[in-house]
C-alpha atoms as a printed R data frame, in Angstrom:
    type eleno elety resid chain resno       x       y       z
1   ATOM     1    CA   MET     A     1 -74.279 -15.876 130.835
2   ATOM     2    CA   LYS     A     2 -73.174 -12.422 130.915
3   ATOM     3    CA   ARG     A     3 -73.455 -11.613 134.655
4   ATOM     4    CA   ARG     A     4 -71.312 -14.502 135.266
5   ATOM     5    CA   VAL     A     5 -68.383 -13.598 132.774
6   ATOM     6    CA   ALA     A     6 -66.727 -10.488 135.328
7   ATOM     7    CA   PRO     A     7 -66.192 -13.063 138.062
8   ATOM     8    CA   ILE     A     8 -64.508 -15.579 136.325
9   ATOM     9    CA   LEU     A     9 -62.171 -12.627 133.888
10  ATOM    10    CA   LEU     A    10 -60.981 -11.364 137.369
11  ATOM    11    CA   LEU     A    11 -60.210 -14.459 139.064
12  ATOM    12    CA   LEU     A    12 -58.350 -15.378 135.768
13  ATOM    13    CA   THR     A    13 -56.578 -11.679 136.506
14  ATOM    14    CA   ALA     A    14 -56.208 -12.729 139.265
15  ATOM    15    CA   LEU     A    15 -54.824 -16.338 138.837
16  ATOM    16    CA   THR     A    16 -52.321 -14.848 135.947
17  ATOM    17    CA   GLY     A    17 -50.972 -12.154 138.246
18  ATOM    18    CA   ALA     A    18 -49.826 -14.324 141.564
19  ATOM    19    CA   CYS     A    19 -47.943 -16.703 138.599
20  ATOM    20    CA   LEU     A    20 -46.394 -14.138 136.806
21  ATOM    21    CA   ASP     A    21 -45.004 -11.617 139.788
22  ATOM    22    CA   PRO     A    22 -42.319 -14.043 141.526
23  ATOM    23    CA   ILE     A    23 -40.907 -13.337 137.240
24  ATOM    24    CA   ARG     A    24 -41.241  -9.808 137.748
25  ATOM    25    CA   SER     A    25 -40.155  -9.301 141.366
26  ATOM    26    CA   ALA     A    26 -36.472 -11.572 140.411
27  ATOM    27    CA   PRO     A    27 -33.112  -9.398 140.697
28  ATOM    28    CA   THR     A    28 -32.052  -7.900 137.922
29  ATOM    29    CA   ASP     A    29 -28.284  -9.563 138.378
30  ATOM    30    CA   ALA     A    30 -29.264 -13.248 138.360
31  ATOM    31    CA   CYS     A    31 -27.751 -14.807 135.558
32  ATOM    32    CA   VAL     A    32 -29.073 -17.400 132.482
33  ATOM    33    CA   GLU     A    33 -27.220 -20.709 132.803
34  ATOM    34    CA   ASP     A    34 -24.652 -20.810 129.952
35  ATOM    35    CA   THR     A    35 -24.770 -17.200 129.543
36  ATOM    36    CA   GLU     A    36 -21.060 -15.401 129.989
37  ATOM    37    CA   GLY     A    37 -22.873 -13.482 132.873
38  ATOM    38    CA   CYS     A    38 -23.406 -16.693 135.303
39  ATOM    39    CA   PRO     A    39 -20.037 -17.475 137.031
40  ATOM    40    CA   ASP     A    40 -18.847 -20.757 136.524
41  ATOM    41    CA   THR     A    41 -20.710 -22.832 138.995
42  ATOM    42    CA   ASP     A    42 -17.924 -26.438 137.983
43  ATOM    43    CA   PRO     A    43 -14.492 -24.826 138.256
44  ATOM    44    CA   GLU     A    44 -12.047 -27.225 136.804
45  ATOM    45    CA   PRO     A    45 -10.750 -29.593 139.562
46  ATOM    46    CA   ARG     A    46  -7.001 -28.312 140.608
47  ATOM    47    CA   GLY     A    47  -4.508 -30.233 143.271
48  ATOM    48    CA   VAL     A    48  -1.907 -29.146 144.845
49  ATOM    49    CA   ALA     A    49   1.630 -31.671 143.954
50  ATOM    50    CA   ARG     A    50   4.903 -30.033 142.779
51  ATOM    51    CA   LYS     A    51   7.481 -32.695 142.575
52  ATOM    52    CA   VAL     A    52   6.276 -36.876 142.536
53  ATOM    53    CA   THR     A    53   8.694 -40.010 143.580
54  ATOM    54    CA   VAL     A    54   7.658 -43.815 143.441
55  ATOM    55    CA   GLY     A    55   9.231 -46.655 145.215
56  ATOM    56    CA   ARG     A    56   8.519 -50.195 144.347
57  ATOM    57    CA   HIS     A    57   5.024 -49.965 146.332
58  ATOM    58    CA   HIS     A    58   4.403 -46.477 146.952
59  ATOM    59    CA   ALA     A    59   4.973 -43.314 146.178
60  ATOM    60    CA   CYS     A    60   4.947 -39.884 147.725
61  ATOM    61    CA   ALA     A    61   4.315 -36.516 146.303
62  ATOM    62    CA   LEU     A    62   6.161 -32.537 147.467
63  ATOM    63    CA   LEU     A    63   3.441 -30.798 147.299
64  ATOM    64    CA   GLU     A    64   3.219 -26.544 146.467
65  ATOM    65    CA   SER     A    65   3.252 -25.809 150.753
66  ATOM    66    CA   GLY     A    66   6.440 -28.488 150.794
67  ATOM    67    CA   GLY     A    67   4.774 -31.034 152.646
68  ATOM    68    CA   VAL     A    68   4.438 -34.709 151.369
69  ATOM    69    CA   ARG     A    69   1.690 -37.174 150.754
70  ATOM    70    CA   CYS     A    70   2.172 -40.404 150.186
71  ATOM    71    CA   TRP     A    71   0.714 -43.391 149.721
72  ATOM    72    CA   GLY     A    72   1.161 -47.483 149.002
73  ATOM    73    CA   GLY     A    73   2.188 -50.126 150.512
74  ATOM    74    CA   THR     A    74   2.037 -50.768 154.558
75  ATOM    75    CA   GLY     A    75   4.866 -49.167 156.686
76  ATOM    76    CA   LEU     A    76   5.522 -47.256 153.616
77  ATOM    77    CA   VAL     A    77   4.463 -43.628 153.604
78  ATOM    78    CA   GLY     A    78   5.673 -42.677 156.861
79  ATOM    79    CA   ASP     A    79   2.552 -41.938 158.354
80  ATOM    80    CA   GLY     A    80   3.106 -43.459 161.517
81  ATOM    81    CA   THR     A    81   1.303 -46.461 160.689
82  ATOM    82    CA   ARG     A    82   1.206 -50.070 159.021
83  ATOM    83    CA   ALA     A    83  -1.820 -49.825 157.232
84  ATOM    84    CA   LEU     A    84  -1.925 -50.123 153.373
85  ATOM    85    CA   ARG     A    85  -2.516 -46.657 152.060
86  ATOM    86    CA   ALA     A    86  -5.206 -46.299 148.399
87  ATOM    87    CA   SER     A    87  -5.051 -42.783 148.500
88  ATOM    88    CA   ALA     A    88  -2.539 -40.114 149.251
89  ATOM    89    CA   VAL     A    89  -1.850 -39.044 153.529
90  ATOM    90    CA   ALA     A    90   0.530 -36.752 154.942
91  ATOM    91    CA   ALA     A    91   3.874 -38.120 156.156
92  ATOM    92    CA   LYS     A    92   4.340 -37.221 160.059
93  ATOM    93    CA   GLY     A    93   6.316 -34.102 160.921
94  ATOM    94    CA   LEU     A    94   6.366 -32.836 156.711
95  ATOM    95    CA   SER     A    95   3.434 -30.543 156.447
96  ATOM    96    CA   THR     A    96   5.627 -28.070 155.555
97  ATOM    97    CA   GLY     A    97   9.831 -26.892 154.534
98  ATOM    98    CA   VAL     A    98  10.801 -29.992 152.204
99  ATOM    99    CA   LEU     A    99  12.835 -28.851 149.334
100 ATOM   100    CA   GLY     A   100  13.039 -32.436 147.738
101 ATOM   101    CA   ILE     A   101  11.972 -36.337 148.048
102 ATOM   102    CA   SER     A   102  13.058 -39.919 146.830
103 ATOM   103    CA   ALA     A   103  11.814 -43.215 146.932
104 ATOM   104    CA   GLY     A   104  13.967 -46.204 146.794
105 ATOM   105    CA   ALA     A   105  12.306 -49.904 146.517
106 ATOM   106    CA   ASP     A   106  11.185 -49.233 150.096
107 ATOM   107    CA   HIS     A   107  12.201 -46.418 151.621
108 ATOM   108    CA   THR     A   108  11.870 -42.301 150.945
109 ATOM   109    CA   CYS     A   109  14.414 -39.670 152.237
110 ATOM   110    CA   ALA     A   110  13.820 -35.960 152.683
111 ATOM   111    CA   VAL     A   111  15.440 -33.224 152.130
112 ATOM   112    CA   LEU     A   112  14.742 -30.171 154.319
113 ATOM   113    CA   GLU     A   113  15.243 -26.552 154.062
114 ATOM   114    CA   GLY     A   114  18.398 -26.450 156.299
115 ATOM   115    CA   GLY     A   115  19.916 -29.356 154.040
116 ATOM   116    CA   THR     A   116  19.300 -31.070 156.493
117 ATOM   117    CA   VAL     A   117  18.167 -35.392 155.654
118 ATOM   118    CA   ARG     A   118  14.999 -37.441 156.965
119 ATOM   119    CA   CYS     A   119  14.107 -40.968 155.750
120 ATOM   120    CA   TRP     A   120  11.601 -43.398 156.628
121 ATOM   121    CA   GLY     A   121  10.375 -46.844 155.891
122 ATOM   122    CA   ASP     A   122  12.368 -50.333 155.466
123 ATOM   123    CA   ASN     A   123  15.607 -50.602 156.874
124 ATOM   124    CA   ALA     A   124  17.583 -53.697 156.813
125 ATOM   125    CA   SER     A   125  20.598 -52.042 154.874
126 ATOM   126    CA   GLY     A   126  20.778 -49.217 156.981
127 ATOM   127    CA   GLN     A   127  19.180 -46.893 154.207
128 ATOM   128    CA   LEU     A   128  17.940 -44.973 156.739
129 ATOM   129    CA   GLY     A   129  21.060 -43.727 157.886
130 ATOM   130    CA   GLN     A   130  20.376 -44.801 161.268
131 ATOM   131    CA   ALA     A   131  22.576 -46.634 164.310
132 ATOM   132    CA   SER     A   132  19.640 -49.397 163.809
133 ATOM   133    CA   LEU     A   133  18.721 -51.968 161.169
134 ATOM   134    CA   SER     A   134  14.949 -51.356 162.545
135 ATOM   135    CA   SER     A   135  12.697 -49.410 160.176
136 ATOM   136    CA   SER     A   136  10.603 -46.809 160.726
137 ATOM   137    CA   LEU     A   137   7.233 -46.043 160.214
138 ATOM   138    CA   GLU     A   138   8.057 -42.347 159.876
139 ATOM   139    CA   PRO     A   139  10.683 -39.775 159.221
140 ATOM   140    CA   LEU     A   140  13.665 -39.704 161.102
141 ATOM   141    CA   ASP     A   141  16.543 -37.979 160.910
142 ATOM   142    CA   VAL     A   142  19.638 -38.982 159.203
143 ATOM   143    CA   GLY     A   143  22.493 -38.124 161.909
144 ATOM   144    CA   GLY     A   144  26.454 -37.364 160.362
145 ATOM   145    CA   LEU     A   145  25.411 -35.647 157.230
146 ATOM   146    CA   GLY     A   146  25.516 -31.768 158.702
147 ATOM   147    CA   SER     A   147  23.250 -29.214 157.283
148 ATOM   148    CA   ASN     A   148  24.662 -28.743 153.683
149 ATOM   149    CA   VAL     A   149  22.684 -31.551 151.991
150 ATOM   150    CA   LEU     A   150  21.698 -30.140 148.331
151 ATOM   151    CA   THR     A   151  20.037 -33.292 147.196
152 ATOM   152    CA   VAL     A   152  19.214 -37.158 147.511
153 ATOM   153    CA   ALA     A   153  18.940 -40.376 145.482
154 ATOM   154    CA   SER     A   154  17.689 -44.024 146.614
155 ATOM   155    CA   GLY     A   155  18.059 -46.654 145.224
156 ATOM   156    CA   GLU     A   156  17.156 -50.234 145.519
157 ATOM   157    CA   ALA     A   157  18.600 -50.349 149.456
158 ATOM   158    CA   HIS     A   158  20.949 -47.652 149.483
159 ATOM   159    CA   THR     A   159  21.095 -43.446 149.957
160 ATOM   160    CA   CYS     A   160  23.245 -40.857 148.416
161 ATOM   161    CA   ALA     A   161  23.431 -36.914 149.273
162 ATOM   162    CA   LEU     A   162  25.283 -34.829 147.166
163 ATOM   163    CA   HIS     A   163  26.234 -32.154 149.586
164 ATOM   164    CA   ALA     A   164  26.006 -27.859 148.820
165 ATOM   165    CA   GLY     A   165  30.607 -28.096 147.905
166 ATOM   166    CA   GLY     A   166  30.018 -30.789 145.052
167 ATOM   167    CA   GLN     A   167  30.968 -34.204 147.547
168 ATOM   168    CA   VAL     A   168  28.839 -37.257 147.604
169 ATOM   169    CA   THR     A   169  28.238 -39.109 150.333
170 ATOM   170    CA   CYS     A   170  26.278 -42.095 150.390
171 ATOM   171    CA   TRP     A   171  24.822 -44.947 153.159
172 ATOM   172    CA   GLY     A   172  22.644 -48.232 153.335
173 ATOM   173    CA   ASP     A   173  23.846 -51.424 151.043
174 ATOM   174    CA   ASN     A   174  27.061 -51.951 149.501
175 ATOM   175    CA   SER     A   175  27.063 -55.035 147.804
176 ATOM   176    CA   ARG     A   176  28.035 -54.449 144.425
177 ATOM   177    CA   LEU     A   177  30.264 -51.331 145.333
178 ATOM   178    CA   GLN     A   178  27.193 -48.846 145.122
179 ATOM   179    CA   LEU     A   179  28.753 -46.151 148.127
180 ATOM   180    CA   GLY     A   180  31.764 -46.170 146.190
181 ATOM   181    CA   SER     A   181  34.065 -47.798 148.401
182 ATOM   182    CA   GLU     A   182  35.121 -51.487 149.930
183 ATOM   183    CA   VAL     A   183  34.238 -50.344 153.504
184 ATOM   184    CA   SER     A   184  31.795 -53.797 154.232
185 ATOM   185    CA   GLN     A   185  29.123 -55.010 152.581
186 ATOM   186    CA   ARG     A   186  26.705 -51.541 154.170
187 ATOM   187    CA   SER     A   187  27.017 -48.803 156.412
188 ATOM   188    CA   HIS     A   188  24.319 -47.712 158.408
189 ATOM   189    CA   ALA     A   189  26.730 -43.821 158.582
190 ATOM   190    CA   PRO     A   190  26.986 -41.532 155.952
191 ATOM   191    CA   ILE     A   191  30.593 -41.899 153.952
192 ATOM   192    CA   ALA     A   192  32.380 -40.013 151.168
193 ATOM   193    CA   VAL     A   193  32.751 -41.461 148.146
194 ATOM   194    CA   PRO     A   194  36.077 -41.343 147.569
195 ATOM   195    CA   GLY     A   195  37.506 -40.740 143.636
196 ATOM   196    CA   LEU     A   196  35.493 -38.547 142.805
197 ATOM   197    CA   PRO     A   197  36.150 -34.821 140.798
198 ATOM   198    CA   ALA     A   198  34.389 -31.764 143.045
199 ATOM   199    CA   ASN     A   199  32.171 -29.716 142.076
200 ATOM   200    CA   LEU     A   200  29.435 -32.603 141.600
201 ATOM   201    CA   THR     A   201  25.870 -30.764 140.117
202 ATOM   202    CA   VAL     A   202  24.035 -34.280 139.292
203 ATOM   203    CA   LEU     A   203  22.972 -37.393 141.225
204 ATOM   204    CA   ALA     A   204  20.947 -40.697 140.421
205 ATOM   205    CA   ALA     A   205  21.006 -43.903 141.904
206 ATOM   206    CA   GLY     A   206  19.647 -47.257 140.590
207 ATOM   207    CA   ALA     A   207  19.073 -49.918 142.007
208 ATOM   208    CA   TYR     A   208  23.036 -51.601 142.243
209 ATOM   209    CA   HIS     A   209  24.521 -48.793 141.116
210 ATOM   210    CA   THR     A   210  25.426 -44.528 141.531
211 ATOM   211    CA   CYS     A   211  26.229 -42.004 139.375
212 ATOM   212    CA   ALA     A   212  27.116 -38.492 139.448
213 ATOM   213    CA   ALA     A   213  28.285 -35.103 137.173
214 ATOM   214    CA   THR     A   214  29.905 -32.062 137.093
215 ATOM   215    CA   THR     A   215  29.524 -28.588 136.526
216 ATOM   216    CA   ALA     A   216  31.738 -29.715 133.224
217 ATOM   217    CA   GLY     A   217  29.085 -32.025 132.185
218 ATOM   218    CA   GLU     A   218  31.012 -35.370 133.212
219 ATOM   219    CA   ALA     A   219  29.688 -38.422 133.807
220 ATOM   220    CA   TRP     A   220  30.569 -40.521 136.420
221 ATOM   221    CA   CYS     A   221  29.376 -44.531 138.136
222 ATOM   222    CA   TRP     A   222  29.929 -46.477 140.503
223 ATOM   223    CA   GLY     A   223  28.764 -50.149 141.578
224 ATOM   224    CA   ASP     A   224  27.192 -53.253 139.622
225 ATOM   225    CA   ASN     A   225  28.788 -52.890 135.944
226 ATOM   226    CA   ALA     A   226  27.606 -56.229 135.252
227 ATOM   227    CA   TYR     A   227  25.337 -55.102 132.289
228 ATOM   228    CA   GLY     A   228  27.397 -51.917 131.246
229 ATOM   229    CA   GLY     A   229  25.174 -49.885 133.199
230 ATOM   230    CA   LEU     A   230  28.537 -47.723 134.439
231 ATOM   231    CA   GLY     A   231  29.244 -46.424 131.135
232 ATOM   232    CA   ASP     A   232  32.675 -47.149 130.725
233 ATOM   233    CA   GLY     A   233  33.087 -50.061 127.802
234 ATOM   234    CA   LEU     A   234  33.471 -52.928 130.790
235 ATOM   235    CA   ALA     A   235  30.599 -55.365 131.301
236 ATOM   236    CA   GLY     A   236  31.016 -58.667 132.911
237 ATOM   237    CA   ALA     A   237  28.688 -61.423 135.516
238 ATOM   238    CA   GLY     A   238  30.054 -60.183 138.933
239 ATOM   239    CA   LEU     A   239  32.035 -56.906 137.968
240 ATOM   240    CA   LYS     A   240  31.613 -53.735 140.106
241 ATOM   241    CA   SER     A   241  33.383 -50.964 140.572
242 ATOM   242    CA   PRO     A   242  34.829 -47.668 142.356
243 ATOM   243    CA   PRO     A   243  33.889 -44.700 140.342
244 ATOM   244    CA   VAL     A   244  34.593 -44.166 137.104
245 ATOM   245    CA   ARG     A   245  34.197 -41.605 134.084
246 ATOM   246    CA   ALA     A   246  31.273 -42.760 131.638
247 ATOM   247    CA   ARG     A   247  32.512 -42.274 128.051
248 ATOM   248    CA   SER     A   248  31.533 -41.712 124.468
249 ATOM   249    CA   LEU     A   249  28.711 -39.625 125.654
250 ATOM   250    CA   ALA     A   250  27.505 -36.344 124.359
251 ATOM   251    CA   LEU     A   251  28.827 -33.334 126.221
252 ATOM   252    CA   PRO     A   252  27.784 -31.569 128.189
253 ATOM   253    CA   VAL     A   253  25.425 -33.917 130.800
254 ATOM   254    CA   ARG     A   254  22.767 -31.947 131.961
255 ATOM   255    CA   ALA     A   255  20.620 -34.857 133.854
256 ATOM   256    CA   LEU     A   256  21.045 -38.717 134.827
257 ATOM   257    CA   THR     A   257  18.786 -41.490 136.067
258 ATOM   258    CA   ALA     A   258  19.628 -45.014 136.935
259 ATOM   259    CA   GLY     A   259  17.615 -48.090 136.648
260 ATOM   260    CA   ARG     A   260  17.893 -51.139 137.945
261 ATOM   261    CA   GLY     A   261  20.858 -52.536 135.508
262 ATOM   262    CA   HIS     A   262  21.000 -49.144 132.722
263 ATOM   263    CA   THR     A   263  21.793 -46.172 133.141
264 ATOM   264    CA   CYS     A   264  20.361 -42.778 131.115
265 ATOM   265    CA   ALA     A   265  21.252 -39.126 130.257
266 ATOM   266    CA   ARG     A   266  20.283 -36.148 129.251
267 ATOM   267    CA   VAL     A   267  22.537 -34.780 126.843
268 ATOM   268    CA   GLY     A   268  22.988 -31.562 125.495
269 ATOM   269    CA   ASP     A   269  20.022 -28.925 124.521
270 ATOM   270    CA   GLY     A   270  17.800 -32.444 125.953
271 ATOM   271    CA   ALA     A   271  18.745 -35.069 123.390
272 ATOM   272    CA   VAL     A   272  18.421 -39.111 125.408
273 ATOM   273    CA   GLU     A   273  21.003 -41.054 125.816
274 ATOM   274    CA   CYS     A   274  21.536 -44.273 127.466
275 ATOM   275    CA   TRP     A   275  23.255 -47.505 128.308
276 ATOM   276    CA   GLY     A   276  23.933 -50.717 129.439
277 ATOM   277    CA   PHE     A   277  21.166 -53.910 130.655
278 ATOM   278    CA   ASN     A   278  18.466 -53.641 127.312
279 ATOM   279    CA   ALA     A   279  16.609 -57.236 127.448
280 ATOM   280    CA   SER     A   280  13.122 -55.644 127.708
281 ATOM   281    CA   GLY     A   281  14.047 -52.773 125.582
282 ATOM   282    CA   ALA     A   282  14.724 -50.278 128.145
283 ATOM   283    CA   LEU     A   283  17.744 -48.434 125.882
284 ATOM   284    CA   GLY     A   284  15.002 -47.322 123.887
285 ATOM   285    CA   ASP     A   285  17.192 -48.489 120.233
286 ATOM   286    CA   ASP     A   286  14.651 -50.607 118.761
287 ATOM   287    CA   THR     A   287  16.982 -53.792 119.714
288 ATOM   288    CA   ALA     A   288  17.513 -56.165 122.923
289 ATOM   289    CA   LEU     A   289  20.637 -55.866 122.685
290 ATOM   290    CA   ASP     A   290  22.869 -54.679 126.283
291 ATOM   291    CA   SER     A   291  25.092 -52.026 125.250
292 ATOM   292    CA   THR     A   292  28.357 -50.427 126.965
293 ATOM   293    CA   VAL     A   293  28.660 -47.218 124.619
294 ATOM   294    CA   PRO     A   294  25.911 -44.595 125.150
295 ATOM   295    CA   VAL     A   295  22.598 -45.350 122.341
296 ATOM   296    CA   ARG     A   296  19.805 -42.815 121.663
297 ATOM   297    CA   PRO     A   297  15.712 -44.267 121.595
298 ATOM   298    CA   VAL     A   298  14.728 -43.902 117.994
299 ATOM   299    CA   GLY     A   299  12.411 -41.381 117.143
300 ATOM   300    CA   LEU     A   300  12.843 -39.443 120.028
301 ATOM   301    CA   LYS     A   301  12.523 -35.593 119.508
302 ATOM   302    CA   VAL     A   302  15.898 -32.980 120.981
303 ATOM   303    CA   ASP     A   303  13.580 -31.348 123.655
304 ATOM   304    CA   MET     A   304  13.347 -33.634 126.973
305 ATOM   305    CA   ARG     A   305  13.001 -31.838 129.452
306 ATOM   306    CA   GLN     A   306  13.155 -35.117 132.133
307 ATOM   307    CA   VAL     A   307  14.489 -38.497 131.546
308 ATOM   308    CA   ARG     A   308  12.999 -41.435 134.025
309 ATOM   309    CA   ALA     A   309  15.119 -45.047 134.631
310 ATOM   310    CA   GLY     A   310  13.012 -47.847 136.394
311 ATOM   311    CA   THR     A   311  13.422 -50.799 136.629
312 ATOM   312    CA   ASP     A   312  13.887 -52.108 132.819
313 ATOM   313    CA   PHE     A   313  11.801 -49.472 131.217
314 ATOM   314    CA   THR     A   314  12.683 -45.590 131.201
315 ATOM   315    CA   CYS     A   315  10.000 -42.605 130.405
316 ATOM   316    CA   ALA     A   316  10.900 -39.621 129.080
317 ATOM   317    CA   LEU     A   317   9.228 -35.761 129.432
318 ATOM   318    CA   SER     A   318   9.313 -33.205 126.480
319 ATOM   319    CA   ALA     A   319   9.551 -29.378 126.348
320 ATOM   320    CA   GLU     A   320   5.718 -29.836 124.961
321 ATOM   321    CA   GLY     A   321   4.680 -32.079 128.669
322 ATOM   322    CA   ARG     A   322   4.213 -35.083 126.233
323 ATOM   323    CA   VAL     A   323   5.789 -38.278 128.153
324 ATOM   324    CA   ARG     A   324   6.668 -41.658 125.965
325 ATOM   325    CA   CYS     A   325   8.029 -44.633 127.959
326 ATOM   326    CA   TRP     A   326   9.915 -47.538 126.442
327 ATOM   327    CA   GLY     A   327  10.795 -51.307 127.830
328 ATOM   328    CA   LEU     A   328   9.096 -53.721 130.888
329 ATOM   329    CA   ASN     A   329   5.601 -53.479 130.291
330 ATOM   330    CA   GLU     A   330   4.228 -56.313 132.178
331 ATOM   331    CA   ALA     A   331   2.334 -53.941 134.995
332 ATOM   332    CA   GLY     A   332   1.337 -51.662 132.145
333 ATOM   333    CA   GLN     A   333   4.247 -49.188 133.562
334 ATOM   334    CA   LEU     A   334   4.439 -47.608 130.335
335 ATOM   335    CA   GLY     A   335   1.018 -46.610 129.902
336 ATOM   336    CA   ASP     A   336   0.107 -46.834 126.698
337 ATOM   337    CA   GLY     A   337  -3.270 -49.500 127.411
338 ATOM   338    CA   THR     A   338  -0.839 -52.625 126.634
339 ATOM   339    CA   ARG     A   339   1.431 -54.871 128.566
340 ATOM   340    CA   VAL     A   340   3.491 -55.398 125.662
341 ATOM   341    CA   HIS     A   341   6.960 -54.716 125.870
342 ATOM   342    CA   ARG     A   342   8.349 -51.813 123.932
343 ATOM   343    CA   ALA     A   343  12.159 -51.283 122.747
344 ATOM   344    CA   ALA     A   344  11.046 -48.314 121.286
345 ATOM   345    CA   PRO     A   345   9.455 -44.768 122.634
346 ATOM   346    CA   VAL     A   346   5.300 -45.285 122.249
347 ATOM   347    CA   ASP     A   347   3.172 -42.625 124.514
348 ATOM   348    CA   VAL     A   348   1.443 -42.814 127.038
349 ATOM   349    CA   SER     A   349  -2.440 -43.341 126.108
350 ATOM   350    CA   GLY     A   350  -4.768 -40.452 127.776
351 ATOM   351    CA   LEU     A   351  -2.654 -38.474 128.862
352 ATOM   352    CA   ALA     A   352  -2.823 -34.798 128.449
353 ATOM   353    CA   ASN     A   353   0.573 -32.461 127.227
354 ATOM   354    CA   GLU     A   354   0.606 -31.000 130.422
355 ATOM   355    CA   VAL     A   355   2.402 -32.750 132.160
356 ATOM   356    CA   VAL     A   356   5.214 -30.962 134.609
357 ATOM   357    CA   ASP     A   357   6.941 -33.863 136.485
358 ATOM   358    CA   LEU     A   358   7.648 -37.756 135.707
359 ATOM   359    CA   ALA     A   359   8.610 -39.964 137.698
360 ATOM   360    CA   THR     A   360   9.168 -44.334 137.431
361 ATOM   361    CA   GLY     A   361   9.765 -46.314 139.807
362 ATOM   362    CA   VAL     A   362  10.277 -50.779 139.890
363 ATOM   363    CA   THR     A   363   6.710 -51.545 138.245
364 ATOM   364    CA   SER     A   364   4.488 -48.266 137.988
365 ATOM   365    CA   THR     A   365   4.948 -44.108 136.954
366 ATOM   366    CA   CYS     A   366   3.388 -41.162 137.977
367 ATOM   367    CA   THR     A   367   3.282 -37.796 137.156
368 ATOM   368    CA   VAL     A   368   2.243 -34.090 137.924
369 ATOM   369    CA   LEU     A   369   0.423 -31.803 135.532
370 ATOM   370    CA   ARG     A   370   0.558 -28.314 135.084
371 ATOM   371    CA   ASP     A   371  -2.762 -28.236 137.095
372 ATOM   372    CA   GLY     A   372  -1.119 -29.907 140.461
373 ATOM   373    CA   ARG     A   373  -2.704 -33.080 140.166
374 ATOM   374    CA   ALA     A   374  -1.428 -36.318 140.181
375 ATOM   375    CA   GLN     A   375  -2.045 -39.361 137.607
376 ATOM   376    CA   CYS     A   376  -0.351 -43.049 138.009
377 ATOM   377    CA   TRP     A   377  -0.303 -46.034 136.593
378 ATOM   378    CA   GLY     A   378   1.299 -49.551 135.768
379 ATOM   379    CA   ALA     A   379   0.716 -52.547 139.082
380 ATOM   380    CA   ASN     A   380  -1.263 -51.443 141.662
381 ATOM   381    CA   ALA     A   381  -1.758 -54.114 144.874
382 ATOM   382    CA   ALA     A   382  -0.258 -52.529 147.254
383 ATOM   383    CA   GLY     A   383  -2.037 -49.320 146.202
384 ATOM   384    CA   GLN     A   384   0.876 -47.560 144.561
385 ATOM   385    CA   LEU     A   385  -1.204 -46.172 142.249
386 ATOM   386    CA   GLY     A   386  -3.509 -43.837 144.900
387 ATOM   387    CA   ASP     A   387  -6.250 -44.302 143.237
388 ATOM   388    CA   GLY     A   388  -8.121 -45.340 145.603
389 ATOM   389    CA   THR     A   389  -8.505 -49.035 144.147
390 ATOM   390    CA   GLN     A   390  -5.848 -51.571 143.995
391 ATOM   391    CA   THR     A   391  -6.486 -52.787 140.499
392 ATOM   392    CA   GLU     A   392  -3.634 -52.629 137.926
393 ATOM   393    CA   ARG     A   393  -3.406 -50.259 135.207
394 ATOM   394    CA   ALA     A   394  -2.462 -49.579 131.916
395 ATOM   395    CA   GLY     A   395  -3.003 -46.402 131.797
396 ATOM   396    CA   PRO     A   396  -3.653 -43.235 133.820
397 ATOM   397    CA   VAL     A   397  -5.476 -43.085 136.670
398 ATOM   398    CA   GLU     A   398  -5.804 -39.944 139.051
399 ATOM   399    CA   VAL     A   399  -4.188 -39.857 141.986
400 ATOM   400    CA   GLN     A   400  -6.781 -38.924 145.056
401 ATOM   401    CA   GLY     A   401  -6.218 -37.249 148.445
402 ATOM   402    CA   LEU     A   402  -3.651 -34.421 146.833
403 ATOM   403    CA   GLU     A   403  -7.368 -31.848 145.675
404 ATOM   404    CA   ALA     A   404  -6.714 -28.350 146.755
405 ATOM   405    CA   PRO     A   405  -8.326 -27.085 149.505
């Protein structure tokens, strides 16, 4: 027995040494998982979006790079094809140099560096600013605008531009006087809106009416006034008007937004006031009564940074990055996890208080978060939520195709 012990001990020592050697020779700078010394192997996802705009069946994002990416219905995303895009794709020829974007129901326009404008999508009413009424699958230059456009606003089938000198020009559908004058039923060429004061600085387009505000904070509106959306105290079936001053508003008006038959303003230090059509609660005053004078949404703090009117619903973004919505909710566009219409503001479910931009469309809503990601909710039959599906959502989902490289 004694003669066998030594070989066995030698064998065990050799085997033990072989197992321990790799551990002893590990690099001294290697980290142990879950310790402070380890690098972040799973960084938080980040996006590239800065602004967002929403139409009926599509949406677009303005990127940090100055480019544009869109998603949604066939022929609406500007990539030169008729393909339905359920995630974001680049708009052709707009990889950089874009300063602002605005989506109408089925068309989109962009303001470029140098003050020029390009539009794409549906053109049945001349809303693209082209001599023909043919739709376009990719962005086209709008002629007759000059090179001093600051911003554009797109309605159901019309578009307006605010120029550096404070003037407003409009083109497209004029069946309800949304271009501001009785020139014709439509105009493919931009025409100056008459009767407006000088030095306008704010512009908003609803489905069938348009509004602007002056440097002094006064609001002016024109177009359809069937439900009192112009704010001049009048309303009536078939009523339409050239520019009139919105009355009874708390001044100054800082921002304007227009829906199908209602209008909202951000006034003073962040209060919201709305007027017009209210059958589904779009005014947020906890009633279903139309109003020709401004009312305030109940329970809304006086610190709103943005207010956005969709078709018969409205959303607002607070200074702390919180979004609340009210009004029509048939497709879940209020984002509260239900499809119940709300006559007063409700919180969007599952949305972090990190929102920096907000946009509403016909039946969907989108936001941009502080980290550059975009989230949307509501109708999605055409892929307008950008989550890679065509499934309707009553709460936020992330837009695909906007990830940072």
